[in-house]
Structure formats: structure tokens, C-alpha cells
Amino acid sequence: MHPLFEHTDIILASRSPRRRQLLEGMGLTFRVVVTETSEEVPPGLSVPLAARQLAEEKARAVPAGLIHDNTLIIAADTLVVVDRLILGKPSGSEEARGMLQLLSGKEHEVVTGVCLREKSRLHSFSVSSRVRFKPLPEEEIEYYIKACQPYDKAGAYGIQEWIGYTGVEHIEGSFFNVMGLPTYRLWEEMKRFVSLKGEPG
């Protein structure tokens, strides 16, 4: 555990194995608490605000009995936007195929909302990255869906998987944000949030 947070009880409110991997890579020790919340995008909000609200709902869903004075909850939600359409997680292979066809040959935006919560206060923020895919041949789309079954990923792809290696032409912004957590920004926000402990929220 990094010494900055060695006395902090960190909860990751996510079932995502990518987010677990990224927190471990940041030198953090944490426990995972999976909560059930709606993943429907709130209507009438900008994409960054919608991502933040979804992350806040996940953080608020952690039971109060699990939260101590030194607890810090991290929750996140990632949205993929192409042609003004918000892509969530595909329900199956047909929907995944349609999403990848939409992303083929285009630039899209990946927005991750993150929420930090303690007992009596919370803070949220969002980070955006832009990704461009090459034109994706149908056989490559089919191979990827069959090999990786990307049904737990917004936009039906994981940039750290085969399709990221072979299909992504360009990234503007944080690679790790596209994976599911903007690690640089998260680190800075965590330091600031914990340093403000005891101040009015």
C-alpha cells in the first residue's frame, strides 16, 4: 500500500476486473463491494454529468454499515459516445456487433465518471478520452466477439484486448480512462479529497 493511503480503508464499488487491475497498479490495497444500481443513462444530462451521476449512485449504494471513519469509496461508470449515441454494455452478440459496426472507421468519445465518498461527503468528476478505430472488417468483428465476448464493456470493446491492439489507430487522452479509470486524475483527486478530511463538504 502506498504510504499516503496506508491508513485508509478503500472500497472499490465495482465488479469490473479492469478497475481492480488499475487500482492494484496504483499501489492501493482495497476491498470490493458490488452493489446493484440502475445503469440506465439519466435523461436530459450531458454525457459527463450522466457518467458522474451513475458513479455517484454506485457510491451511495454501498451500505452504511460497511463505512468507517477512515473509509474511502471509489465508484466509476464509463460511457461511450459515437454519432451522439451513448453506447452502454451490449446485451449479446447481435448488439455487440452493431456497436462495433458503429465505431468502425470513426472517432468516438469515452467518458468515465468517478465518485469518491466518505461517511459524510462525496466528490465526483469526469474525464474524457477520444479513440479512433480503423475500418473494422466484418471477419475481425466476428473474431473479436467470439474470442473475447465483450458483453460487460461499454461500447462492446476493451482497449486492452485484441481489438485494441489491432484496431485502434489513435487515442487522445488517457489510455487508462478508456480501460475504465482515469488513474492520473484519480490519484490527484484522492490526495486532495483525503487531505480535506474534517473540512466542510
Short mmCIF file of C-alpha atoms in Angstrom, two decimals:
data_model
loop_
_atom_site.label_atom_id
_atom_site.label_comp_id
_atom_site.label_asym_id
_atom_site.label_seq_id
_atom_site.Cartn_x
_atom_site.Cartn_y
_atom_site.Cartn_z
CA MET A 1 0.00 0.00 0.00
CA HIS A 2 1.33 3.44 -0.84
CA PRO A 3 2.11 5.31 2.40
CA LEU A 4 -0.28 8.16 1.51
CA PHE A 5 -3.21 5.78 1.95
CA GLU A 6 -1.85 3.13 4.34
CA HIS A 7 -4.41 4.12 6.99
CA THR A 8 -7.30 4.43 4.53
CA ASP A 9 -9.90 1.67 4.19
CA ILE A 10 -10.53 1.78 0.44
CA ILE A 11 -13.66 0.23 -1.06
CA LEU A 12 -13.97 -0.25 -4.80
CA ALA A 13 -17.69 -0.26 -5.62
CA SER A 14 -17.34 -2.08 -8.92
CA ARG A 15 -17.44 -5.60 -10.32
CA SER A 16 -15.04 -4.63 -13.14
CA PRO A 17 -11.81 -6.70 -13.21
CA ARG A 18 -10.16 -3.89 -15.20
CA ARG A 19 -10.78 -1.38 -12.44
CA ARG A 20 -9.40 -3.81 -9.88
CA GLN A 21 -6.28 -4.24 -12.02
CA LEU A 22 -5.82 -0.48 -12.36
CA LEU A 23 -6.18 0.19 -8.61
CA GLU A 24 -3.67 -2.56 -7.90
CA GLY A 25 -1.32 -0.96 -10.40
CA MET A 26 -1.65 2.30 -8.45
CA GLY A 27 -0.22 0.56 -5.37
CA LEU A 28 -3.50 0.56 -3.47
CA THR A 29 -4.95 -2.09 -1.18
CA PHE A 30 -8.73 -2.25 -1.26
CA ARG A 31 -11.79 -4.42 -0.80
CA VAL A 32 -14.51 -4.84 -3.39
CA VAL A 33 -18.18 -4.22 -2.61
CA VAL A 34 -20.50 -4.90 -5.53
CA THR A 35 -23.79 -3.02 -5.42
CA GLU A 36 -26.79 -3.28 -7.72
CA THR A 37 -27.78 0.03 -9.31
CA SER A 38 -29.52 1.04 -12.50
CA GLU A 39 -27.16 1.54 -15.43
CA GLU A 40 -29.72 3.49 -17.45
CA VAL A 41 -28.31 6.82 -18.57
CA PRO A 42 -30.20 9.67 -16.86
CA PRO A 43 -32.15 11.67 -19.46
CA GLY A 44 -31.57 15.36 -20.04
CA LEU A 45 -27.97 15.43 -18.79
CA SER A 46 -24.75 15.98 -20.66
CA VAL A 47 -22.64 12.85 -21.03
CA PRO A 48 -20.06 13.96 -18.40
CA LEU A 49 -22.82 14.75 -15.89
CA ALA A 50 -24.61 11.48 -16.65
CA ALA A 51 -21.41 9.49 -16.07
CA ARG A 52 -20.84 11.32 -12.79
CA GLN A 53 -24.40 10.67 -11.63
CA LEU A 54 -24.15 6.96 -12.40
CA ALA A 55 -20.89 6.78 -10.43
CA GLU A 56 -22.47 8.66 -7.52
CA GLU A 57 -25.37 6.19 -7.44
CA LYS A 58 -22.91 3.30 -7.17
CA ALA A 59 -21.03 5.02 -4.34
CA ARG A 60 -24.21 5.84 -2.44
CA ALA A 61 -25.39 2.23 -2.75
CA VAL A 62 -22.58 0.94 -0.51
CA PRO A 63 -24.28 0.03 2.80
CA ALA A 64 -23.62 2.46 5.64
CA GLY A 65 -22.60 -0.41 7.91
CA LEU A 66 -19.51 -1.01 5.78
CA ILE A 67 -18.31 2.58 6.01
CA HIS A 68 -15.96 3.59 8.83
CA ASP A 69 -14.33 6.90 9.71
CA ASN A 70 -11.30 6.05 7.58
CA THR A 71 -13.23 4.57 4.63
CA LEU A 72 -12.88 5.93 1.12
CA ILE A 73 -15.25 4.57 -1.55
CA ILE A 74 -14.29 4.67 -5.22
CA ALA A 75 -17.03 4.16 -7.81
CA ALA A 76 -16.97 4.72 -11.55
CA ASP A 77 -19.05 4.43 -14.68
CA THR A 78 -17.86 4.63 -18.29
CA LEU A 79 -19.91 5.75 -21.28
CA VAL A 80 -19.00 5.53 -24.96
CA VAL A 81 -20.41 8.14 -27.35
CA VAL A 82 -20.43 7.95 -31.16
CA ASP A 83 -22.56 10.00 -33.56
CA ARG A 84 -24.33 11.46 -30.50
CA LEU A 85 -25.41 7.99 -29.44
CA ILE A 86 -24.48 6.70 -25.98
CA LEU A 87 -23.40 3.07 -26.06
CA GLY A 88 -23.73 1.05 -22.90
CA LYS A 89 -22.98 -2.64 -22.41
CA PRO A 90 -24.31 -4.93 -25.16
CA SER A 91 -26.95 -7.49 -24.25
CA GLY A 92 -25.47 -10.12 -26.55
CA SER A 93 -23.53 -10.80 -29.72
CA GLU A 94 -26.00 -9.08 -32.05
CA GLU A 95 -25.93 -5.83 -30.11
CA ALA A 96 -22.14 -6.04 -29.72
CA ARG A 97 -21.81 -6.46 -33.49
CA GLY A 98 -23.98 -3.41 -34.09
CA MET A 99 -21.94 -1.29 -31.69
CA LEU A 100 -18.63 -2.27 -33.27
CA GLN A 101 -20.04 -1.54 -36.71
CA LEU A 102 -20.99 1.93 -35.47
CA LEU A 103 -17.47 2.51 -34.11
CA SER A 104 -15.77 1.21 -37.27
CA GLY A 105 -13.71 3.85 -39.07
CA LYS A 106 -14.79 6.63 -36.70
CA GLU A 107 -13.60 8.61 -33.73
CA HIS A 108 -15.62 8.27 -30.56
CA GLU A 109 -15.53 9.65 -27.03
CA VAL A 110 -15.05 7.64 -23.85
CA VAL A 111 -16.23 9.41 -20.69
CA THR A 112 -15.61 7.98 -17.24
CA GLY A 113 -17.37 9.45 -14.23
CA VAL A 114 -15.72 8.80 -10.87
CA CYS A 115 -17.14 9.33 -7.39
CA LEU A 116 -15.18 9.46 -4.12
CA ARG A 117 -17.26 9.04 -0.98
CA GLU A 118 -16.58 9.16 2.73
CA LYS A 119 -19.09 8.91 5.55
CA SER A 120 -20.43 12.43 5.28
CA ARG A 121 -19.39 13.75 1.89
CA LEU A 122 -18.74 12.83 -1.69
CA HIS A 123 -17.00 14.32 -4.69
CA SER A 124 -17.33 13.37 -8.34
CA PHE A 125 -15.58 14.26 -11.58
CA SER A 126 -15.35 13.01 -15.13
CA VAL A 127 -12.57 12.52 -17.67
CA SER A 128 -12.90 12.24 -21.44
CA SER A 129 -10.68 10.49 -24.00
CA ARG A 130 -11.06 10.18 -27.75
CA VAL A 131 -10.43 6.96 -29.65
CA ARG A 132 -10.35 6.28 -33.39
CA PHE A 133 -10.87 2.83 -34.85
CA LYS A 134 -9.72 1.81 -38.30
CA PRO A 135 -12.49 0.48 -40.58
CA LEU A 136 -13.18 -2.88 -38.95
CA PRO A 137 -13.69 -5.80 -41.36
CA GLU A 138 -16.68 -7.96 -40.53
CA GLU A 139 -14.49 -11.02 -40.01
CA GLU A 140 -12.42 -9.15 -37.41
CA ILE A 141 -15.56 -8.02 -35.59
CA GLU A 142 -16.82 -11.60 -35.56
CA TYR A 143 -13.49 -12.98 -34.36
CA TYR A 144 -13.28 -10.45 -31.53
CA ILE A 145 -16.84 -11.07 -30.31
CA LYS A 146 -16.33 -14.83 -30.33
CA ALA A 147 -12.87 -14.71 -28.72
CA CYS A 148 -13.46 -12.05 -26.07
CA GLN A 149 -17.24 -11.87 -25.53
CA PRO A 150 -17.16 -8.15 -24.64
CA TYR A 151 -20.62 -8.05 -23.08
CA ASP A 152 -19.52 -6.39 -19.84
CA LYS A 153 -17.91 -3.42 -21.58
CA ALA A 154 -19.42 -0.12 -22.68
CA GLY A 155 -19.26 0.13 -26.45
CA ALA A 156 -18.65 -3.63 -26.71
CA TYR A 157 -14.87 -3.42 -26.61
CA GLY A 158 -11.93 -3.41 -24.24
CA ILE A 159 -8.98 -1.39 -25.47
CA GLN A 160 -6.61 -3.74 -23.63
CA GLU A 161 -7.93 -6.70 -25.65
CA TRP A 162 -7.24 -7.97 -29.17
CA ILE A 163 -9.32 -5.33 -30.90
CA GLY A 164 -7.41 -2.58 -29.13
CA TYR A 165 -4.09 -3.98 -30.33
CA THR A 166 -5.23 -4.42 -33.92
CA GLY A 167 -7.99 -1.88 -34.48
CA VAL A 168 -7.22 1.36 -32.64
CA GLU A 169 -5.48 3.94 -34.81
CA HIS A 170 -5.27 6.83 -32.37
CA ILE A 171 -6.01 7.81 -28.78
CA GLU A 172 -6.24 11.35 -27.45
CA GLY A 173 -6.18 11.47 -23.68
CA SER A 174 -5.76 8.80 -21.02
CA PHE A 175 -5.45 5.18 -22.18
CA PHE A 176 -6.38 4.00 -18.69
CA ASN A 177 -9.52 6.14 -18.79
CA VAL A 178 -10.62 4.10 -21.81
CA MET A 179 -9.95 0.95 -19.76
CA GLY A 180 -12.27 2.25 -17.05
CA LEU A 181 -10.40 4.52 -14.62
CA PRO A 182 -8.53 7.77 -15.30
CA THR A 183 -5.68 6.80 -12.98
CA TYR A 184 -3.67 10.03 -13.07
CA ARG A 185 -6.68 12.21 -12.30
CA LEU A 186 -7.99 9.72 -9.74
CA TRP A 187 -4.69 9.79 -7.85
CA GLU A 188 -4.66 13.59 -7.68
CA GLU A 189 -8.32 13.74 -6.64
CA MET A 190 -7.81 11.09 -3.96
CA LYS A 191 -4.91 13.02 -2.43
CA ARG A 192 -6.94 16.21 -2.37
CA PHE A 193 -10.10 14.53 -1.06
CA VAL A 194 -8.35 12.77 1.81
CA SER A 195 -6.38 15.92 2.73
CA LEU A 196 -9.68 17.80 3.13
CA LYS A 197 -11.00 15.32 5.72
CA GLY A 198 -12.72 17.21 8.50
CA GLU A 199 -13.43 20.28 6.39
CA PRO A 200 -17.00 21.10 5.36
CA GLY A 201 -18.10 19.12 2.29
#
